[in-house]
PDB file of C-alpha atoms in Angstrom:
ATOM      1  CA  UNK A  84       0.000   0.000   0.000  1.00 38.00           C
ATOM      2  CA  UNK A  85       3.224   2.617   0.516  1.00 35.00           C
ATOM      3  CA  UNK A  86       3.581   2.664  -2.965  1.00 40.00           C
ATOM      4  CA  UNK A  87       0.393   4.222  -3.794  1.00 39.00           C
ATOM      5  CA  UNK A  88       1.805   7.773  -1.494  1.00 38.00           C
ATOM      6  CA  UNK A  89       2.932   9.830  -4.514  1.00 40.00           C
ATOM      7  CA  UNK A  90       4.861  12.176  -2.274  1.00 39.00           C
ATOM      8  CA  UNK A  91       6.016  11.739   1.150  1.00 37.00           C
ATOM      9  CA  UNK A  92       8.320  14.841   2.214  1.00 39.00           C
ATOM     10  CA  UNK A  93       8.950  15.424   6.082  1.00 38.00           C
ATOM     11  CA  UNK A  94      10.207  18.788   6.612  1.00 37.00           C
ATOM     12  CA  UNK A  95      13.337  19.086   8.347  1.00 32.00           C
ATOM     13  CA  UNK A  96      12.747  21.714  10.698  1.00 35.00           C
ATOM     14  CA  UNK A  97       9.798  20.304  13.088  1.00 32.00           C
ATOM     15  CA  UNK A  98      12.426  19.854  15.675  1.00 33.00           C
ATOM     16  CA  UNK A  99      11.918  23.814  15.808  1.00 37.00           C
ATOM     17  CA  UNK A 100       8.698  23.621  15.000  1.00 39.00           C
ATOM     18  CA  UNK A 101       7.231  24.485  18.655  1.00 39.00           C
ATOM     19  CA  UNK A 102       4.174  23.163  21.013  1.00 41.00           C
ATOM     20  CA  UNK A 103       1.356  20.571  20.200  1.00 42.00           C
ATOM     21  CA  UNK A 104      -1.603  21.658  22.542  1.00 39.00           C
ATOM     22  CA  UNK A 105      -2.041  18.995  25.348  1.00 35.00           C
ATOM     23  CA  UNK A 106       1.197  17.852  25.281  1.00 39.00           C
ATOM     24  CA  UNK A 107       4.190  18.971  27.476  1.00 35.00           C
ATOM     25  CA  UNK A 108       6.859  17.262  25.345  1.00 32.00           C
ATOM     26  CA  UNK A 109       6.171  18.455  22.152  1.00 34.00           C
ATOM     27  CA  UNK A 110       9.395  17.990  20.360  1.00 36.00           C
ATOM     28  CA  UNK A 111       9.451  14.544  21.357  1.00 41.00           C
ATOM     29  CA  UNK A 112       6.202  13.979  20.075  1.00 38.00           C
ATOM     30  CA  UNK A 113       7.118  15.957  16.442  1.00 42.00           C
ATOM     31  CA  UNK A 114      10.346  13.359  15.877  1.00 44.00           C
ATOM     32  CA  UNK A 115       8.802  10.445  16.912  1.00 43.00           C
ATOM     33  CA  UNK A 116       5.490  10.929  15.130  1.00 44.00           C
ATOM     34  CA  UNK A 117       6.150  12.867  11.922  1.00 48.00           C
ATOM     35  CA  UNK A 118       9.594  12.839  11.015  1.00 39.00           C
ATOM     36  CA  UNK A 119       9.663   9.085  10.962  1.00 44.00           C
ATOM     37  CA  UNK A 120       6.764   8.925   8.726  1.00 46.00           C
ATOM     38  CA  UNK A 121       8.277   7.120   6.060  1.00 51.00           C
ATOM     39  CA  UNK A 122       8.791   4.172   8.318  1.00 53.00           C
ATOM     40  CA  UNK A 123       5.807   1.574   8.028  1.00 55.00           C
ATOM     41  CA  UNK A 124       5.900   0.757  10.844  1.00 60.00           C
ATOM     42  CA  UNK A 125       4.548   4.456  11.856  1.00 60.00           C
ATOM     43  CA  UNK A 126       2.072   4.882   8.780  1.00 73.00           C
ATOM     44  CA  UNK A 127       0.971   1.452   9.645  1.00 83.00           C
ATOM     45  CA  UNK A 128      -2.376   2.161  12.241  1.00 87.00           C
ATOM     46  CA  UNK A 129      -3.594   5.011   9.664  1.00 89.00           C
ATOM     47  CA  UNK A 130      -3.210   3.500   6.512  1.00 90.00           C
ATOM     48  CA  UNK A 131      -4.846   0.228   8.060  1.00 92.00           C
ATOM     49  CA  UNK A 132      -8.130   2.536   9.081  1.00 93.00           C
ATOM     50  CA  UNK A 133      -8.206   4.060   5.460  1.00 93.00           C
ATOM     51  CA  UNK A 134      -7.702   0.544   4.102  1.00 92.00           C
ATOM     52  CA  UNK A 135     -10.942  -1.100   6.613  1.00 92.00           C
ATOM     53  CA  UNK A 136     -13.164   2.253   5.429  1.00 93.00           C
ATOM     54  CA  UNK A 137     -12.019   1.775   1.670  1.00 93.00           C
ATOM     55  CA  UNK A 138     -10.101   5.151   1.081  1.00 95.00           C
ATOM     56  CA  UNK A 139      -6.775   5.497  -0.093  1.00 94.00           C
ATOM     57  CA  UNK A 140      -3.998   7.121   0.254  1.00 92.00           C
ATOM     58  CA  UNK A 141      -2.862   9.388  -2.235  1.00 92.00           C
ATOM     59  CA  UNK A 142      -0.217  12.167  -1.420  1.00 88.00           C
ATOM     60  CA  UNK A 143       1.131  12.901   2.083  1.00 85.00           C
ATOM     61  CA  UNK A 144       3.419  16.304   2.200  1.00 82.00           C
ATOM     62  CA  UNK A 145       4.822  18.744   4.951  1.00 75.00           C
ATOM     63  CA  UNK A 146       4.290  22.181   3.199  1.00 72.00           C
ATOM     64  CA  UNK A 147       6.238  23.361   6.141  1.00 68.00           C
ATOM     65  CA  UNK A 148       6.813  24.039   9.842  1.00 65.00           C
ATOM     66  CA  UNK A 149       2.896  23.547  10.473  1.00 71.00           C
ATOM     67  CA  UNK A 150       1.081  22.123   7.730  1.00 80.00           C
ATOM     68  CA  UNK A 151       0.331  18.613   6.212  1.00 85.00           C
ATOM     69  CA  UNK A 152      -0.929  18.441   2.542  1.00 90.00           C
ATOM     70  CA  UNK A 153      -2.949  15.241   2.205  1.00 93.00           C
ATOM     71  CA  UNK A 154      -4.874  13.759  -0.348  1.00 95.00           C
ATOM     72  CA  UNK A 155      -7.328  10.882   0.441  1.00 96.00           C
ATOM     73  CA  UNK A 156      -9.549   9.390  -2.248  1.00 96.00           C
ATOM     74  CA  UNK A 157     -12.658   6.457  -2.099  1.00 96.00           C
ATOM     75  CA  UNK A 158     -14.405   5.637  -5.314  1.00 94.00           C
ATOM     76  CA  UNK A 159     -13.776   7.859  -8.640  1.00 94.00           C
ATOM     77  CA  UNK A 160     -12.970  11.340  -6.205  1.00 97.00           C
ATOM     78  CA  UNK A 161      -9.818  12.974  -4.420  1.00 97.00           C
ATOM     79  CA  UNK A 162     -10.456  14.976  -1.398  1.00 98.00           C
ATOM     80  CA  UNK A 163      -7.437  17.250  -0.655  1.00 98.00           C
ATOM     81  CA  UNK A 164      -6.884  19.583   2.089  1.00 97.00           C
ATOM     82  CA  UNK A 165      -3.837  21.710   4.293  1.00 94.00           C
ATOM     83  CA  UNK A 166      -4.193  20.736   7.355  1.00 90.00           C
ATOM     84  CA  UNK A 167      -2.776  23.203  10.717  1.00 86.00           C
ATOM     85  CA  UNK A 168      -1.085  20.226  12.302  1.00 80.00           C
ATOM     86  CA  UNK A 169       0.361  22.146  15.220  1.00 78.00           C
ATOM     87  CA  UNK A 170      -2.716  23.822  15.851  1.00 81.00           C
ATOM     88  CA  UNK A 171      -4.718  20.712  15.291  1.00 82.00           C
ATOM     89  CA  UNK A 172      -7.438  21.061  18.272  1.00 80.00           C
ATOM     90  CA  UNK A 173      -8.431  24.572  17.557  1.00 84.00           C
ATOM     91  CA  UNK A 174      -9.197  23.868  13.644  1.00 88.00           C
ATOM     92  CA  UNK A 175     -12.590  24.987  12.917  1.00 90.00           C
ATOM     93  CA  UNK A 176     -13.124  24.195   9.215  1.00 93.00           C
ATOM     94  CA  UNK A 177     -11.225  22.578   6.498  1.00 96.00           C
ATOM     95  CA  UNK A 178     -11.213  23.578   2.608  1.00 97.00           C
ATOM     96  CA  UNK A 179     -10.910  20.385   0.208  1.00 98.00           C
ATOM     97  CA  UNK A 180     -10.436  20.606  -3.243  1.00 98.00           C
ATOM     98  CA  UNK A 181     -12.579  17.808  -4.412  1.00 98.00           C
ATOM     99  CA  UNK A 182     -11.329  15.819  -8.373  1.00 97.00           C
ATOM    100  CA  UNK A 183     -13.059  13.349 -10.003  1.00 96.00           C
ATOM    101  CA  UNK A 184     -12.157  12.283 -13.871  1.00 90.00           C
ATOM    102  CA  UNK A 185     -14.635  11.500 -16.403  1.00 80.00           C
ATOM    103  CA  UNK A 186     -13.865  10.193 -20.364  1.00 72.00           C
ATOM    104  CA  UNK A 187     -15.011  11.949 -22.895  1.00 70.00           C
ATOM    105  CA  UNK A 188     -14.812  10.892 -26.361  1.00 69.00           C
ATOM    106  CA  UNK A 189     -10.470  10.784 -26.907  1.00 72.00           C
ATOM    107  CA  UNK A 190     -10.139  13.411 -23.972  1.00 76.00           C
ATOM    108  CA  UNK A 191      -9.654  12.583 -20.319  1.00 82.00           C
ATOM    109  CA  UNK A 192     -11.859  15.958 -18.419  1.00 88.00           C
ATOM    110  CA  UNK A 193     -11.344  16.590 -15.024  1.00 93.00           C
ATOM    111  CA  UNK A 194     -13.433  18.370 -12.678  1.00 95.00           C
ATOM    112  CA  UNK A 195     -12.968  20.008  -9.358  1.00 97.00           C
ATOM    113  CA  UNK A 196     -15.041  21.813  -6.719  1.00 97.00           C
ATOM    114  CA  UNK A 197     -13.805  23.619  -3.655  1.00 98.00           C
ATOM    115  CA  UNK A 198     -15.743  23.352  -0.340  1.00 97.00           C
ATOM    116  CA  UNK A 199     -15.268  25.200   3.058  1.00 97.00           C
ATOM    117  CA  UNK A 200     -16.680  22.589   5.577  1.00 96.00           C
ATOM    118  CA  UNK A 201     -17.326  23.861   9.433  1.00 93.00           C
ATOM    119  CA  UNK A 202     -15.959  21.009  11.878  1.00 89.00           C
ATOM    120  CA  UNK A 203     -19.314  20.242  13.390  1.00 80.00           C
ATOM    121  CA  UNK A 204     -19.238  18.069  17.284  1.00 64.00           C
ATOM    122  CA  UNK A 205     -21.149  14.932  16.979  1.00 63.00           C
ATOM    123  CA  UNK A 206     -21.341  12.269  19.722  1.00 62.00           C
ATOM    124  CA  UNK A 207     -22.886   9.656  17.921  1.00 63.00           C
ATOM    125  CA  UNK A 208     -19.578   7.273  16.848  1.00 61.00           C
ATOM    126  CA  UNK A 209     -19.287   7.650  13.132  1.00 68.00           C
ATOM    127  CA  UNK A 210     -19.938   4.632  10.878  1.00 73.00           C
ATOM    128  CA  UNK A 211     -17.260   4.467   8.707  1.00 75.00           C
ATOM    129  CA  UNK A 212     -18.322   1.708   6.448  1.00 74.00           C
ATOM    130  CA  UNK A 213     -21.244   3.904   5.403  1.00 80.00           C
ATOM    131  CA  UNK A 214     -20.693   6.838   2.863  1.00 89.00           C
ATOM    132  CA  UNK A 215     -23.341   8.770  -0.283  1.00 92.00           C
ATOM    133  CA  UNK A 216     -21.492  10.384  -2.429  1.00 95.00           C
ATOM    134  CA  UNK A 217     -24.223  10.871  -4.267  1.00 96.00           C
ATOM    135  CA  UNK A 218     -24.268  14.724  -3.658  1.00 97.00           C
ATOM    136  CA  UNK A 219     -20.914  14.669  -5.248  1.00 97.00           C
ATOM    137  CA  UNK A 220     -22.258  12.989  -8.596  1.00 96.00           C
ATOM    138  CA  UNK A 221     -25.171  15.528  -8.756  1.00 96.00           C
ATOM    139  CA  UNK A 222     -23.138  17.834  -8.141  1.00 97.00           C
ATOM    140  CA  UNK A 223     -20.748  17.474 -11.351  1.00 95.00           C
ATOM    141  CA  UNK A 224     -23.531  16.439 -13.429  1.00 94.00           C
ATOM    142  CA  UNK A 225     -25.798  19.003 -13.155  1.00 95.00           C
ATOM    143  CA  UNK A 226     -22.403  21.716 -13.703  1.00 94.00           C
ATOM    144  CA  UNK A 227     -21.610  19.322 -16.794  1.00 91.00           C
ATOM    145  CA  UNK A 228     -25.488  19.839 -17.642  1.00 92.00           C
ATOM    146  CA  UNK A 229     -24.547  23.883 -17.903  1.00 91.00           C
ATOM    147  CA  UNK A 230     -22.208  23.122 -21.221  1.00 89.00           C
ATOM    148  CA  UNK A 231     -20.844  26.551 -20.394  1.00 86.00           C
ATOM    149  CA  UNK A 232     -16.570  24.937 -20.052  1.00 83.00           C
ATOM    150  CA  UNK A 233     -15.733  28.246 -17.984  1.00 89.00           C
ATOM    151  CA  UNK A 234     -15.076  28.191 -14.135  1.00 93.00           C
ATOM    152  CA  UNK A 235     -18.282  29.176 -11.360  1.00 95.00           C
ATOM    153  CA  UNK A 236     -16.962  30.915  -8.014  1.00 92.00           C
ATOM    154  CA  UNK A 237     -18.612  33.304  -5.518  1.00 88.00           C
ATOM    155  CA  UNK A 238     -18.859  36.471  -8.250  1.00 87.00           C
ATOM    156  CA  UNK A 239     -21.040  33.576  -9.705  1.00 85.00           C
ATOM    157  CA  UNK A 240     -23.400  33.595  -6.372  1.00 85.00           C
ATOM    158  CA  UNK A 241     -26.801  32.674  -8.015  1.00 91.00           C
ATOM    159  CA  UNK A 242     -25.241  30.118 -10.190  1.00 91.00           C
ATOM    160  CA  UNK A 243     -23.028  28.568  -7.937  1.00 93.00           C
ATOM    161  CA  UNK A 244     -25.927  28.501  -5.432  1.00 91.00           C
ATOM    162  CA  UNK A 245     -28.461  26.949  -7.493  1.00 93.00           C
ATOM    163  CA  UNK A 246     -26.046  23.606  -7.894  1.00 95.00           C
ATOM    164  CA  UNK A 247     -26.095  23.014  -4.125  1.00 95.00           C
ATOM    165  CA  UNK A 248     -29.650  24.788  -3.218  1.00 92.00           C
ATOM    166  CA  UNK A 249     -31.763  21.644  -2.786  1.00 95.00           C
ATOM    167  CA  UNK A 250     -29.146  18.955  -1.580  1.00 96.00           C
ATOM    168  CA  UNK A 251     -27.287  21.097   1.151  1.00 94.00           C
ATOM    169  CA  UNK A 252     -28.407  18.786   4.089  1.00 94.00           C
ATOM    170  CA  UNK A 253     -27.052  15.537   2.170  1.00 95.00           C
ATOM    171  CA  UNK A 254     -23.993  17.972   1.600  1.00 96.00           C
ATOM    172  CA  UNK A 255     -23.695  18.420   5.212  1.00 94.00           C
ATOM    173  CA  UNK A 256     -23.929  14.637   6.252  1.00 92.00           C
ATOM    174  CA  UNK A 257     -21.306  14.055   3.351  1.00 95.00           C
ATOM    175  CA  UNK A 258     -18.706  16.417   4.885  1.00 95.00           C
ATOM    176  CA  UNK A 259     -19.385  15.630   8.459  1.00 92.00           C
ATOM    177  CA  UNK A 260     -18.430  12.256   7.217  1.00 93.00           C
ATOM    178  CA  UNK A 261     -15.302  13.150   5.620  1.00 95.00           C
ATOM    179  CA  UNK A 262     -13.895  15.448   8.068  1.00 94.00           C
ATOM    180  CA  UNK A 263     -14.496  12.717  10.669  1.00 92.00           C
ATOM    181  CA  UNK A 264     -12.341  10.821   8.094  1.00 94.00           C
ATOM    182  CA  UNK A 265      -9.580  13.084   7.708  1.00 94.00           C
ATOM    183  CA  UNK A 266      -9.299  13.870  11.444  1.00 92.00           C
ATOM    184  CA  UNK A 267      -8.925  10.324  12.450  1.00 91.00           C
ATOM    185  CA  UNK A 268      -6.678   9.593   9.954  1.00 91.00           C
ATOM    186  CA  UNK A 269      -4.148  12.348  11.202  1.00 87.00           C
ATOM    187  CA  UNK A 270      -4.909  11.153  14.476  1.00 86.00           C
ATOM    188  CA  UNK A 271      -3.693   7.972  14.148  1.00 86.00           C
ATOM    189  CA  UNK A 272      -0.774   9.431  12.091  1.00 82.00           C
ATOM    190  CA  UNK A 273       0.720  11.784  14.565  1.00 77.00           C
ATOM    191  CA  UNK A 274      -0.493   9.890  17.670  1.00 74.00           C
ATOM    192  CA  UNK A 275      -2.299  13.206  18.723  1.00 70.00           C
ATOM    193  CA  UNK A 276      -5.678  12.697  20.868  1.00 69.00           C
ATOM    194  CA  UNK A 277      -8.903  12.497  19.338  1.00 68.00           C
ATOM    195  CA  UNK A 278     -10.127  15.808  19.723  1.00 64.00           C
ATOM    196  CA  UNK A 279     -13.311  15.064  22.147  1.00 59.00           C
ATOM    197  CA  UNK A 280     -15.212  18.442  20.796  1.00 52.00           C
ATOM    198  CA  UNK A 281     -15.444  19.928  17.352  1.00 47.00           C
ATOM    199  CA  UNK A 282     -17.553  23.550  16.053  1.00 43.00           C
ATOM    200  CA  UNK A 283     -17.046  26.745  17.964  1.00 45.00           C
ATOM    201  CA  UNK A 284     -19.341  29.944  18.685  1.00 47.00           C
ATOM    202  CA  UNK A 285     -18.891  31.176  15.411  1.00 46.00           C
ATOM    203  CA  UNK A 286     -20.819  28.302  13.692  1.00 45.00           C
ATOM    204  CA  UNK A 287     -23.233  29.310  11.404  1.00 48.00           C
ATOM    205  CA  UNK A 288     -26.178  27.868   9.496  1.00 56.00           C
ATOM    206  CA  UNK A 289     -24.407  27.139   6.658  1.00 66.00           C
ATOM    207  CA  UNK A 290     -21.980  24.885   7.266  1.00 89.00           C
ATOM    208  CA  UNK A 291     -20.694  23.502   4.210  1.00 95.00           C
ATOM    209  CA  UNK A 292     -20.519  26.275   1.129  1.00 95.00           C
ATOM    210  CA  UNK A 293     -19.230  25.820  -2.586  1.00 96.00           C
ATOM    211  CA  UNK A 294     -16.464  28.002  -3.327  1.00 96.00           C
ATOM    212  CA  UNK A 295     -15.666  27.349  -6.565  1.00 96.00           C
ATOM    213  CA  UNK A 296     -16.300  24.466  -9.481  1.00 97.00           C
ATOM    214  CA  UNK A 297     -14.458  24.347 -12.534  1.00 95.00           C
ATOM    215  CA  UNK A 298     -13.195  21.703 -15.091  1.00 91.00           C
ATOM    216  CA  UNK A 299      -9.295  20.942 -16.909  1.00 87.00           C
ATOM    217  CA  UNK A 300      -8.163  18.196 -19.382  1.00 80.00           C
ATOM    218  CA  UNK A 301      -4.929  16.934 -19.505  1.00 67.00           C
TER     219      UNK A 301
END
């Protein structure tokens, strides 16, 4: 399974890198849990828990002193996000660039949406094994439907609105799911605690929003 991680590059500098919340001995933690990343013995418990939920692992990369590009991906879509590892327990939201590929005719197209998802607290224990990406596939197909090939963003507010208007609660389930995914997974990575409570005071109604949605061919 290692040789399906396109890019693993631990920085060099997380010895200087400075405190992990909850934990007095932070540099210890920061060489023993992320600079040895490339041994498999270390990736071992996370890539086991994408490999039970049927997610992959696709690129794993220290940007810098604080934050870890990752990309996971289950069926035909890629989910990646930058994630604030040394603030880790104060992260209220996450932005994922979502990809999925489809054929057509002699060209390969790709498409991609950007979400902002609010970390919403839960205490029901996630079930893993259970996912709809449906949203996702109406999603695409109705901004396929549009045949107009340029990108949507927030200038495009009516637009970009009307993809997501009527399936924003499936939306929601979707990407409590997936940040439930993503946070585990780095959990299990960096051996930092599960954080117990997500969401803040500043959550609003609208906790998943469509930034952007645009298509590319090779």
């Amino acid at each position: 399974m290692l040789n399906k991680i396109r890019n693993i590059e631990p920085g060099s500098d997380y010895r200087k890198a400075g405190k992990f919340k909850g934990f007095e001995n932070a540099t210890r933690l920061i060489e023993s849990s992320l600079i040895n990343i490339s041994d498999s013995k270390q990736l071992s418990p996370a890539l086991k828990f994408l490999a039970k939920n049927n997610w992959k692992l696709i690129n794993l990369k220290f940007n810098n002193n604080e934050n870890l590009l990752l990309t996971l991906k289950i069926g035909d879509y890629e989910f990646t996000t930058l994630i604030d590892v040394l603030n880790f327990s104060n992260i209220e939201n996450l932005s994922y660039d979502i990809t999925v590929q489809f054929d057509d005719d002699e060209k390969k197209i790709k498409y991609q949406a950007k979400f902002i998802s609010h970390i919403t607290y839960s205490e029901d224990t996630p079930d893993f094994s259970n996912i709809n990406l449906t949203p996702l596939e109406t999603l695409f197909e109705r901004y396929v439907s549009l045949n107009i090939y340029t990108e949507l963003n927030q200038t495009d507010s009516s637009l970009i609105k009307s993809l997501v208007i009527d399936i924003k609660k499936e939306l929601e389930i979707l990407f409590d799911y997936i940040n439930e995914i993503f946070l585990t997974f780095i959990c299990k990575l960096t051996q930092l605690p599960k954080i117990e409570k997500f969401g803040s005071e500043n959550y609003s109604e609208q906790s998943v929003t469509l930034i952007q949605i645009k298509y590319f061919t090779d």
